[in-house]
Short mmCIF file of C-alpha atoms in Angstrom, two decimals:
data_model
loop_
_atom_site.label_atom_id
_atom_site.label_comp_id
_atom_site.label_asym_id
_atom_site.label_seq_id
_atom_site.Cartn_x
_atom_site.Cartn_y
_atom_site.Cartn_z
CA UNK A 1 -27.90 -14.01 -10.41
CA UNK A 2 -26.13 -17.17 -9.31
CA UNK A 3 -25.24 -19.63 -12.02
CA UNK A 4 -25.23 -23.38 -11.54
CA UNK A 5 -21.45 -23.34 -11.05
CA UNK A 6 -21.81 -20.78 -8.27
CA UNK A 7 -24.40 -22.93 -6.55
CA UNK A 8 -22.20 -26.00 -6.80
CA UNK A 9 -19.21 -24.09 -5.39
CA UNK A 10 -21.37 -22.82 -2.55
CA UNK A 11 -22.43 -26.34 -1.60
CA UNK A 12 -18.84 -27.60 -1.76
CA UNK A 13 -17.74 -24.64 0.39
CA UNK A 14 -20.36 -25.37 3.00
CA UNK A 15 -19.31 -29.01 3.21
CA UNK A 16 -15.62 -28.16 3.15
CA UNK A 17 -15.79 -25.66 6.00
CA UNK A 18 -17.95 -27.96 8.12
CA UNK A 19 -15.43 -30.74 7.49
CA UNK A 20 -12.53 -28.46 8.29
CA UNK A 21 -14.08 -27.52 11.63
CA UNK A 22 -14.48 -31.20 12.41
CA UNK A 23 -10.89 -31.90 11.35
CA UNK A 24 -9.47 -29.03 13.36
CA UNK A 25 -11.35 -29.60 16.58
CA UNK A 26 -11.94 -33.34 16.66
CA UNK A 27 -9.62 -35.14 14.33
CA UNK A 28 -6.16 -33.61 14.35
CA UNK A 29 -4.11 -34.40 17.48
CA UNK A 30 -3.33 -31.34 19.62
CA UNK A 31 0.20 -29.97 19.67
CA UNK A 32 2.57 -30.70 22.50
CA UNK A 33 2.42 -27.70 24.78
CA UNK A 34 2.70 -27.30 28.52
CA UNK A 35 -0.06 -24.75 28.56
CA UNK A 36 -3.50 -26.29 27.84
CA UNK A 37 -4.78 -22.94 26.60
CA UNK A 38 -2.05 -22.96 24.00
CA UNK A 39 -3.15 -26.36 22.77
CA UNK A 40 -6.61 -25.04 22.04
CA UNK A 41 -5.43 -21.70 20.72
CA UNK A 42 -3.05 -23.36 18.29
CA UNK A 43 -6.00 -24.69 16.30
CA UNK A 44 -6.63 -21.21 14.92
CA UNK A 45 -3.45 -21.73 12.91
CA UNK A 46 -5.48 -23.67 10.33
CA UNK A 47 -7.52 -20.57 9.55
CA UNK A 48 -4.98 -17.89 10.35
CA UNK A 49 -2.25 -18.96 7.94
CA UNK A 50 -4.49 -19.81 4.94
CA UNK A 51 -6.16 -16.39 5.35
CA UNK A 52 -2.74 -14.75 5.13
CA UNK A 53 -1.78 -16.76 2.05
CA UNK A 54 -5.02 -15.98 0.28
CA UNK A 55 -4.63 -12.31 1.22
CA UNK A 56 -1.26 -12.26 -0.53
CA UNK A 57 -2.69 -14.11 -3.50
CA UNK A 58 -5.48 -11.55 -3.74
CA UNK A 59 -3.01 -8.65 -3.74
CA UNK A 60 -0.94 -10.39 -6.36
CA UNK A 61 -4.07 -10.55 -8.52
CA UNK A 62 -4.52 -6.79 -7.94
CA UNK A 63 -0.97 -6.29 -9.21
CA UNK A 64 -1.43 -8.42 -12.31
CA UNK A 65 -4.86 -6.90 -12.98
CA UNK A 66 -3.43 -3.38 -12.70
CA UNK A 67 -0.63 -4.11 -15.16
CA UNK A 68 -3.09 -5.78 -17.53
CA UNK A 69 -5.37 -2.74 -17.31
CA UNK A 70 -2.66 -0.22 -18.14
CA UNK A 71 -1.57 -2.42 -20.99
CA UNK A 72 -4.88 -3.48 -22.56
CA UNK A 73 -7.21 -0.73 -21.27
CA UNK A 74 -10.08 -3.11 -20.75
CA UNK A 75 -12.64 -2.47 -18.08
CA UNK A 76 -12.69 -6.09 -16.97
CA UNK A 77 -9.13 -5.89 -15.66
CA UNK A 78 -9.99 -2.86 -13.59
CA UNK A 79 -13.00 -4.62 -12.07
CA UNK A 80 -10.94 -7.74 -11.43
CA UNK A 81 -8.34 -5.71 -9.50
CA UNK A 82 -10.95 -3.94 -7.40
CA UNK A 83 -12.75 -7.15 -6.54
CA UNK A 84 -9.49 -8.79 -5.55
CA UNK A 85 -8.36 -5.82 -3.46
CA UNK A 86 -11.59 -5.84 -1.48
CA UNK A 87 -11.36 -9.56 -0.85
CA UNK A 88 -7.68 -9.31 0.01
CA UNK A 89 -8.42 -6.66 2.63
CA UNK A 90 -11.11 -8.94 4.00
CA UNK A 91 -8.69 -11.86 4.37
CA UNK A 92 -5.92 -9.76 5.91
CA UNK A 93 -8.53 -8.39 8.32
CA UNK A 94 -9.21 -12.01 9.26
CA UNK A 95 -5.49 -12.50 9.83
CA UNK A 96 -5.36 -9.42 12.05
CA UNK A 97 -8.36 -10.67 14.02
CA UNK A 98 -7.39 -14.33 14.41
CA UNK A 99 -3.82 -13.40 15.37
CA UNK A 100 -4.73 -11.59 18.60
CA UNK A 101 -7.20 -14.35 19.49
CA UNK A 102 -4.23 -16.72 19.49
CA UNK A 103 -1.80 -14.26 21.06
CA UNK A 104 -3.88 -13.46 24.13
CA UNK A 105 -3.71 -16.94 25.72
CA UNK A 106 -0.21 -17.73 24.44
CA UNK A 107 1.67 -14.44 24.78
CA UNK A 108 -0.70 -12.91 27.32
CA UNK A 109 -1.25 -9.85 25.14
CA UNK A 110 -3.51 -9.05 22.21
CA UNK A 111 -0.96 -7.14 20.22
CA UNK A 112 2.73 -6.38 20.20
CA UNK A 113 4.71 -4.25 17.79
CA UNK A 114 6.43 -7.30 16.45
CA UNK A 115 7.90 -7.54 12.95
CA UNK A 116 5.28 -9.82 11.44
CA UNK A 117 2.37 -8.10 13.12
CA UNK A 118 3.51 -4.63 12.18
CA UNK A 119 4.20 -5.50 8.57
CA UNK A 120 0.84 -7.22 8.20
CA UNK A 121 -0.86 -4.12 9.57
CA UNK A 122 1.08 -1.91 7.15
CA UNK A 123 0.06 -4.23 4.31
CA UNK A 124 -3.57 -3.89 5.34
CA UNK A 125 -3.22 -0.10 5.46
CA UNK A 126 -1.76 0.00 1.93
CA UNK A 127 -4.76 -1.72 0.42
CA UNK A 128 -7.29 0.13 2.54
CA UNK A 129 -5.75 3.32 1.11
CA UNK A 130 -6.15 1.83 -2.38
CA UNK A 131 -9.86 1.29 -1.74
CA UNK A 132 -10.22 4.76 -0.19
CA UNK A 133 -8.64 6.32 -3.26
CA UNK A 134 -11.24 4.68 -5.46
CA UNK A 135 -14.00 5.90 -3.20
CA UNK A 136 -12.84 9.50 -3.51
CA UNK A 137 -12.62 9.48 -7.30
CA UNK A 138 -15.49 9.71 -9.77
CA UNK A 139 -15.94 6.69 -12.01
CA UNK A 140 -14.03 6.83 -15.27
CA UNK A 141 -10.70 6.32 -16.99
CA UNK A 142 -8.95 8.63 -14.56
CA UNK A 143 -9.95 6.49 -11.62
CA UNK A 144 -8.97 3.32 -13.44
CA UNK A 145 -5.53 4.72 -14.28
CA UNK A 146 -4.79 6.15 -10.86
CA UNK A 147 -5.86 3.06 -8.98
CA UNK A 148 -3.87 0.83 -11.33
CA UNK A 149 -0.75 2.89 -10.61
CA UNK A 150 -1.31 2.58 -6.87
CA UNK A 151 -2.06 -1.15 -7.29
CA UNK A 152 1.33 -1.64 -8.93
CA UNK A 153 3.38 0.51 -6.53
CA UNK A 154 1.57 -1.03 -3.58
CA UNK A 155 2.45 -4.59 -4.47
CA UNK A 156 6.09 -3.80 -5.22
CA UNK A 157 6.24 -2.21 -1.78
CA UNK A 158 4.95 -5.31 0.02
CA UNK A 159 8.22 -7.29 0.06
CA UNK A 160 10.13 -4.12 0.95
CA UNK A 161 7.92 -3.58 3.98
CA UNK A 162 8.46 -7.16 5.12
CA UNK A 163 12.17 -6.88 4.49
CA UNK A 164 12.54 -3.56 6.33
CA UNK A 165 10.98 -4.87 9.49
CA UNK A 166 12.51 -8.33 9.35
CA UNK A 167 15.60 -7.60 11.40
CA UNK A 168 13.43 -6.70 14.40
CA UNK A 169 13.26 -9.39 17.03
CA UNK A 170 10.26 -11.47 16.16
CA UNK A 171 8.17 -13.41 18.62
CA UNK A 172 5.90 -14.65 15.92
CA UNK A 173 6.16 -18.41 15.35
CA UNK A 174 8.43 -19.30 12.45
CA UNK A 175 6.95 -20.08 9.10
CA UNK A 176 6.56 -23.81 9.75
CA UNK A 177 5.65 -24.61 6.19
CA UNK A 178 8.85 -23.18 4.77
CA UNK A 179 11.30 -24.37 7.41
CA UNK A 180 13.76 -27.07 6.52
CA UNK A 181 13.74 -28.79 9.90
CA UNK A 182 10.84 -31.20 9.81
CA UNK A 183 7.90 -28.83 9.43
CA UNK A 184 4.44 -30.07 10.28
CA UNK A 185 3.48 -33.55 11.35
CA UNK A 186 1.58 -35.48 8.70
CA UNK A 187 -1.99 -35.08 10.09
CA UNK A 188 -1.41 -31.39 10.76
CA UNK A 189 -0.08 -30.94 7.28
CA UNK A 190 -3.16 -32.64 5.85
CA UNK A 191 -5.57 -30.44 7.83
CA UNK A 192 -3.60 -27.37 6.86
CA UNK A 193 -3.74 -28.24 3.18
CA UNK A 194 -7.44 -29.00 3.47
CA UNK A 195 -8.07 -25.57 5.00
CA UNK A 196 -5.93 -23.93 2.41
CA UNK A 197 -7.91 -25.58 -0.37
CA UNK A 198 -11.17 -24.49 1.27
CA UNK A 199 -9.93 -20.91 1.59
CA UNK A 200 -8.75 -20.87 -2.01
CA UNK A 201 -12.16 -22.00 -3.15
CA UNK A 202 -13.73 -19.33 -0.95
CA UNK A 203 -11.58 -16.74 -2.68
CA UNK A 204 -12.64 -18.02 -6.09
CA UNK A 205 -16.28 -17.89 -5.06
CA UNK A 206 -16.01 -14.37 -3.64
CA UNK A 207 -14.23 -13.22 -6.78
CA UNK A 208 -16.95 -14.61 -9.02
CA UNK A 209 -19.74 -13.03 -7.02
CA UNK A 210 -18.06 -9.67 -6.52
CA UNK A 211 -16.97 -9.42 -10.13
CA UNK A 212 -20.46 -10.12 -11.36
CA UNK A 213 -21.86 -7.53 -8.99
CA UNK A 214 -19.41 -4.93 -10.29
CA UNK A 215 -20.39 -5.71 -13.88
CA UNK A 216 -24.05 -5.37 -12.93
CA UNK A 217 -23.39 -2.03 -11.24
CA UNK A 218 -21.69 -0.91 -14.38
CA UNK A 219 -24.60 -1.78 -16.64
CA UNK A 220 -27.08 -0.12 -14.28
CA UNK A 221 -25.00 3.04 -14.22
CA UNK A 222 -24.86 3.00 -17.98
CA UNK A 223 -28.63 2.69 -18.22
CA UNK A 224 -29.11 5.54 -15.78
CA UNK A 225 -26.83 7.72 -17.86
CA UNK A 226 -28.72 6.86 -21.02
CA UNK A 227 -31.99 7.75 -19.35
CA UNK A 228 -30.56 11.05 -18.19
CA UNK A 229 -29.57 11.90 -21.74
CA UNK A 230 -33.10 11.14 -22.90
CA UNK B 1 14.37 15.47 -21.86
CA UNK B 2 16.04 17.40 -19.10
CA UNK B 3 15.06 20.82 -20.41
CA UNK B 4 11.32 20.69 -19.63
CA UNK B 5 12.12 19.25 -16.22
CA UNK B 6 14.46 22.10 -15.46
CA UNK B 7 11.83 24.56 -16.65
CA UNK B 8 9.40 23.11 -14.10
CA UNK B 9 12.02 23.26 -11.36
CA UNK B 10 12.77 26.86 -12.22
CA UNK B 11 9.09 27.83 -12.17
CA UNK B 12 8.41 26.02 -8.89
CA UNK B 13 11.43 27.44 -7.13
CA UNK B 14 10.69 30.95 -8.36
CA UNK B 15 7.14 30.64 -7.05
CA UNK B 16 8.41 29.31 -3.77
CA UNK B 17 11.01 32.01 -3.25
CA UNK B 18 8.50 34.76 -4.04
CA UNK B 19 5.83 33.49 -1.69
CA UNK B 20 7.88 31.32 0.69
CA UNK B 21 4.58 29.54 1.24
CA UNK B 22 5.81 25.96 1.67
CA UNK B 23 9.09 26.46 3.46
CA UNK B 24 7.70 28.87 6.02
CA UNK B 25 4.69 26.64 6.75
CA UNK B 26 6.89 23.55 7.02
CA UNK B 27 9.37 25.26 9.30
CA UNK B 28 6.75 26.65 11.69
CA UNK B 29 4.90 23.34 11.68
CA UNK B 30 8.05 21.44 12.65
CA UNK B 31 8.65 23.90 15.45
CA UNK B 32 5.12 23.19 16.63
CA UNK B 33 5.75 19.46 16.55
CA UNK B 34 8.78 19.90 18.81
CA UNK B 35 6.77 22.10 21.21
CA UNK B 36 3.69 19.86 21.30
CA UNK B 37 5.85 16.82 21.73
CA UNK B 38 7.43 18.43 24.72
CA UNK B 39 4.00 19.10 26.28
CA UNK B 40 2.58 15.68 25.65
CA UNK B 41 5.55 13.58 26.66
CA UNK B 42 7.33 15.04 29.62
CA UNK B 43 10.38 12.87 29.50
CA UNK B 44 13.81 13.01 30.97
CA UNK B 45 16.80 14.14 28.97
CA UNK B 46 18.08 10.61 28.65
CA UNK B 47 14.86 9.31 27.15
CA UNK B 48 14.68 12.42 25.00
CA UNK B 49 17.97 11.56 23.39
CA UNK B 50 16.66 8.12 22.60
CA UNK B 51 13.53 9.36 20.89
CA UNK B 52 15.08 12.40 19.22
CA UNK B 53 15.87 10.57 15.93
CA UNK B 54 12.26 9.47 15.59
CA UNK B 55 11.05 12.94 16.44
CA UNK B 56 13.28 14.48 13.79
CA UNK B 57 11.79 12.23 11.11
CA UNK B 58 8.25 12.78 12.35
CA UNK B 59 8.88 16.49 11.92
CA UNK B 60 10.35 15.92 8.47
CA UNK B 61 7.55 13.77 7.10
CA UNK B 62 4.65 15.63 8.71
CA UNK B 63 5.96 18.91 7.42
CA UNK B 64 6.98 17.35 4.14
CA UNK B 65 3.31 16.67 3.48
CA UNK B 66 2.78 20.42 3.10
CA UNK B 67 5.34 20.60 0.33
CA UNK B 68 3.97 17.54 -1.44
CA UNK B 69 0.34 18.66 -1.22
CA UNK B 70 1.26 22.13 -2.34
CA UNK B 71 3.32 20.86 -5.27
CA UNK B 72 0.35 19.63 -7.28
CA UNK B 73 -2.37 21.74 -5.66
CA UNK B 74 -0.89 24.83 -7.36
CA UNK B 75 -1.03 23.03 -10.67
CA UNK B 76 -4.71 22.27 -10.27
CA UNK B 77 -5.55 25.96 -10.21
CA UNK B 78 -6.20 27.43 -13.66
CA UNK B 79 -6.30 23.95 -15.15
CA UNK B 80 -2.55 23.62 -15.27
CA UNK B 81 -2.77 19.84 -14.93
CA UNK B 82 -4.46 19.64 -18.28
CA UNK B 83 -1.88 21.92 -19.90
CA UNK B 84 0.82 19.72 -18.45
CA UNK B 85 -0.76 16.65 -20.01
CA UNK B 86 -0.86 18.48 -23.32
CA UNK B 87 2.82 19.40 -23.19
CA UNK B 88 4.77 17.57 -25.90
CA UNK B 89 7.04 15.88 -23.36
CA UNK B 90 6.87 12.53 -21.62
CA UNK B 91 5.24 12.16 -18.23
CA UNK B 92 8.62 11.13 -16.92
CA UNK B 93 10.17 14.53 -17.49
CA UNK B 94 7.27 16.25 -15.75
CA UNK B 95 7.71 13.83 -12.87
CA UNK B 96 11.42 14.54 -12.75
CA UNK B 97 10.82 18.29 -12.63
CA UNK B 98 8.23 18.04 -9.89
CA UNK B 99 10.37 15.59 -7.94
CA UNK B 100 13.40 17.86 -8.11
CA UNK B 101 11.57 20.97 -7.02
CA UNK B 102 9.84 19.26 -4.11
CA UNK B 103 13.09 17.63 -3.02
CA UNK B 104 15.03 20.90 -3.16
CA UNK B 105 12.37 22.71 -1.15
CA UNK B 106 12.27 19.93 1.41
CA UNK B 107 16.05 19.77 1.77
CA UNK B 108 16.14 23.53 2.27
CA UNK B 109 13.51 23.28 4.98
CA UNK B 110 15.42 20.47 6.65
CA UNK B 111 18.59 22.52 6.65
CA UNK B 112 16.71 25.37 8.30
CA UNK B 113 15.03 23.28 10.98
CA UNK B 114 18.04 21.17 11.91
CA UNK B 115 19.84 23.89 13.93
CA UNK B 116 16.67 24.33 15.99
CA UNK B 117 16.60 20.60 16.59
CA UNK B 118 20.23 20.68 17.73
CA UNK B 119 19.50 23.48 20.20
CA UNK B 120 16.26 22.02 21.56
CA UNK B 121 17.70 18.58 22.14
CA UNK B 122 21.17 19.75 23.06
CA UNK B 123 22.99 17.54 20.60
CA UNK B 124 26.74 17.30 20.73
CA UNK B 125 28.26 18.84 17.65
CA UNK B 126 30.81 16.24 16.66
CA UNK B 127 32.38 15.36 13.38
CA UNK B 128 30.22 12.26 13.05
CA UNK B 129 27.21 14.54 12.73
CA UNK B 130 28.24 15.04 9.12
CA UNK B 131 27.22 11.44 8.52
CA UNK B 132 23.65 12.66 8.89
CA UNK B 133 23.92 14.45 5.56
CA UNK B 134 23.83 11.29 3.38
CA UNK B 135 21.19 9.77 5.68
CA UNK B 136 18.86 12.75 5.44
CA UNK B 137 19.52 13.05 1.72
CA UNK B 138 18.71 9.40 1.03
CA UNK B 139 15.66 9.34 3.32
CA UNK B 140 14.28 12.55 1.89
CA UNK B 141 14.72 11.40 -1.69
CA UNK B 142 12.85 8.19 -0.91
CA UNK B 143 10.06 10.18 0.70
CA UNK B 144 9.74 12.66 -2.16
CA UNK B 145 10.14 10.16 -5.01
CA UNK B 146 7.09 8.23 -3.82
CA UNK B 147 5.44 11.38 -2.50
CA UNK B 148 5.57 13.19 -5.83
CA UNK B 149 3.70 10.51 -7.76
CA UNK B 150 1.18 9.93 -4.98
CA UNK B 151 0.61 13.67 -4.68
CA UNK B 152 -0.19 13.67 -8.40
CA UNK B 153 -2.61 10.80 -7.75
CA UNK B 154 -4.35 12.37 -4.79
CA UNK B 155 -4.68 15.84 -6.30
CA UNK B 156 -7.55 14.51 -8.40
CA UNK B 157 -9.63 13.69 -5.35
CA UNK B 158 -11.84 15.81 -3.16
CA UNK B 159 -9.93 14.87 -0.05
CA UNK B 160 -6.46 15.44 -1.35
CA UNK B 161 -4.56 16.05 1.86
CA UNK B 162 -5.82 13.17 3.95
CA UNK B 163 -5.62 10.77 1.03
CA UNK B 164 -1.99 11.61 0.33
CA UNK B 165 -1.12 10.69 3.92
CA UNK B 166 -3.12 7.48 3.72
CA UNK B 167 -1.38 6.41 0.54
CA UNK B 168 2.12 7.61 1.26
CA UNK B 169 2.82 6.71 4.87
CA UNK B 170 2.38 2.95 4.71
CA UNK B 171 4.29 2.79 1.41
CA UNK B 172 7.18 4.92 2.57
CA UNK B 173 7.45 3.28 6.00
CA UNK B 174 10.49 1.08 5.11
CA UNK B 175 12.53 4.15 4.13
CA UNK B 176 11.52 5.99 7.28
CA UNK B 177 12.33 3.00 9.49
CA UNK B 178 15.84 2.73 8.05
CA UNK B 179 16.41 6.48 8.15
CA UNK B 180 15.44 6.60 11.83
CA UNK B 181 17.80 3.69 12.54
CA UNK B 182 20.70 5.39 10.85
CA UNK B 183 19.91 8.71 12.52
CA UNK B 184 19.93 7.08 15.95
CA UNK B 185 23.30 5.50 15.19
CA UNK B 186 24.74 8.88 14.26
CA UNK B 187 23.21 10.77 17.18
CA UNK B 188 24.34 8.12 19.65
CA UNK B 189 27.81 8.35 18.16
CA UNK B 190 27.85 4.60 17.60
CA UNK B 191 28.50 4.03 13.95
CA UNK B 192 27.99 0.31 13.65
CA UNK B 193 29.29 -1.87 10.87
CA UNK B 194 25.84 -2.03 9.33
CA UNK B 195 25.72 1.73 8.80
CA UNK B 196 26.91 1.61 5.22
CA UNK B 197 24.88 -1.45 4.12
CA UNK B 198 21.75 0.15 5.54
CA UNK B 199 22.47 3.42 3.77
CA UNK B 200 23.05 1.59 0.49
CA UNK B 201 19.77 -0.23 1.01
CA UNK B 202 17.88 3.06 1.32
CA UNK B 203 19.57 4.35 -1.81
CA UNK B 204 18.69 1.14 -3.68
CA UNK B 205 15.03 1.53 -2.78
CA UNK B 206 15.16 5.23 -3.68
CA UNK B 207 16.25 4.12 -7.12
CA UNK B 208 13.49 1.51 -7.34
CA UNK B 209 10.75 3.92 -6.25
CA UNK B 210 12.05 6.64 -8.53
CA UNK B 211 12.21 4.36 -11.55
CA UNK B 212 8.70 2.94 -11.09
CA UNK B 213 7.23 6.40 -10.58
CA UNK B 214 9.12 7.75 -13.57
CA UNK B 215 7.73 4.98 -15.74
CA UNK B 216 4.15 5.18 -14.47
CA UNK B 217 3.73 8.95 -14.51
CA UNK B 218 2.37 9.02 -18.06
CA UNK B 219 -0.71 7.16 -16.92
CA UNK B 220 -1.44 9.69 -14.23
CA UNK B 221 -1.49 12.67 -16.53
CA UNK B 222 -3.68 11.24 -19.26
CA UNK B 223 -7.43 11.76 -19.12
#
């Protein structure tokens, strides 16, 4: 049941991602690197970093949705949190997949127990556990309450996890966007922002579709229950 | 507020000392971890000393799961969870009671397993070893403060035991990382300048985790 807005977003997304692939592979100048493999591998940065940002955004929405649920007790906040948690896990999975693809040619290894990598994996595990919890519980207020509690504790834990592992030696490239010294060159910055916008729109689209699906599931379940009573 | 909590502590400890269910299981399980570890990693004494701090905490948290699982599993029998929710006290005081009893049981178990650890890994008994007391205390409190609320969450599921591990371990990992760091400092006899700041950091996060859990516990009890 796609509305007109959904269709429009889908078309924009299609165009945006095609454009971003063109920008990343044909338009933006490659970075200065002695290793030619690194020059190619670096281009994954434009998908890797936005995925991470959107993953964090999604988990923040889980946090806000969980608080709103415990406060207002409205089903919509519960569904919003669940939808966002699923999508967040998806994006962090993308981060964990694109990272090794970059690391293999540049570091020579797929994975290392580095600070950033480890904390991202722990983050992923926290929200997978959140989704598992929901799977093991029957639908109802109990499930909504318990998952909201975990959604809140989980998000508060995220900065602590990052902080606890931070003092480890990190090989991971510095956060170029946040650094004071220069940062990205103008064309790179433009492509990055373009990707980020595309990923944000993708998140919005996924949220709309998943949320609607959850509402539909709900109404079907309700009808089944009514039929059972009859 | 403290009275109902103390009543829960009293009940839990009385049950534990009559059956010795948790402590005995935890103690034997830790012993098994040491033995299995020895089979699977045949390492030299030097390497052993390096990994001993991690091993100690692995034993603590793996065995600690027994205590945490047990803590709310006993309440599920005979519908005690519902009676708890009906008690005219706040969720916070029930949380406090459960937290205290689990923590006391775990600290007792740790006291009992530590001498075995010292013998197995031939640790030097020096005065600095006393510095382990605040480290173990702070680490354990962090583990149980999060563990108690997550045990109350997972007890409602079919797969209680595995789910508690899935929820707790990633969340408690910062506390464990710092505790292992501090333990290695103490065991190596190199108390660095960052010993105290690190310890204070664990305590700070203990307080954070405890406060959040204390505040959120009401929502877990209600139906």
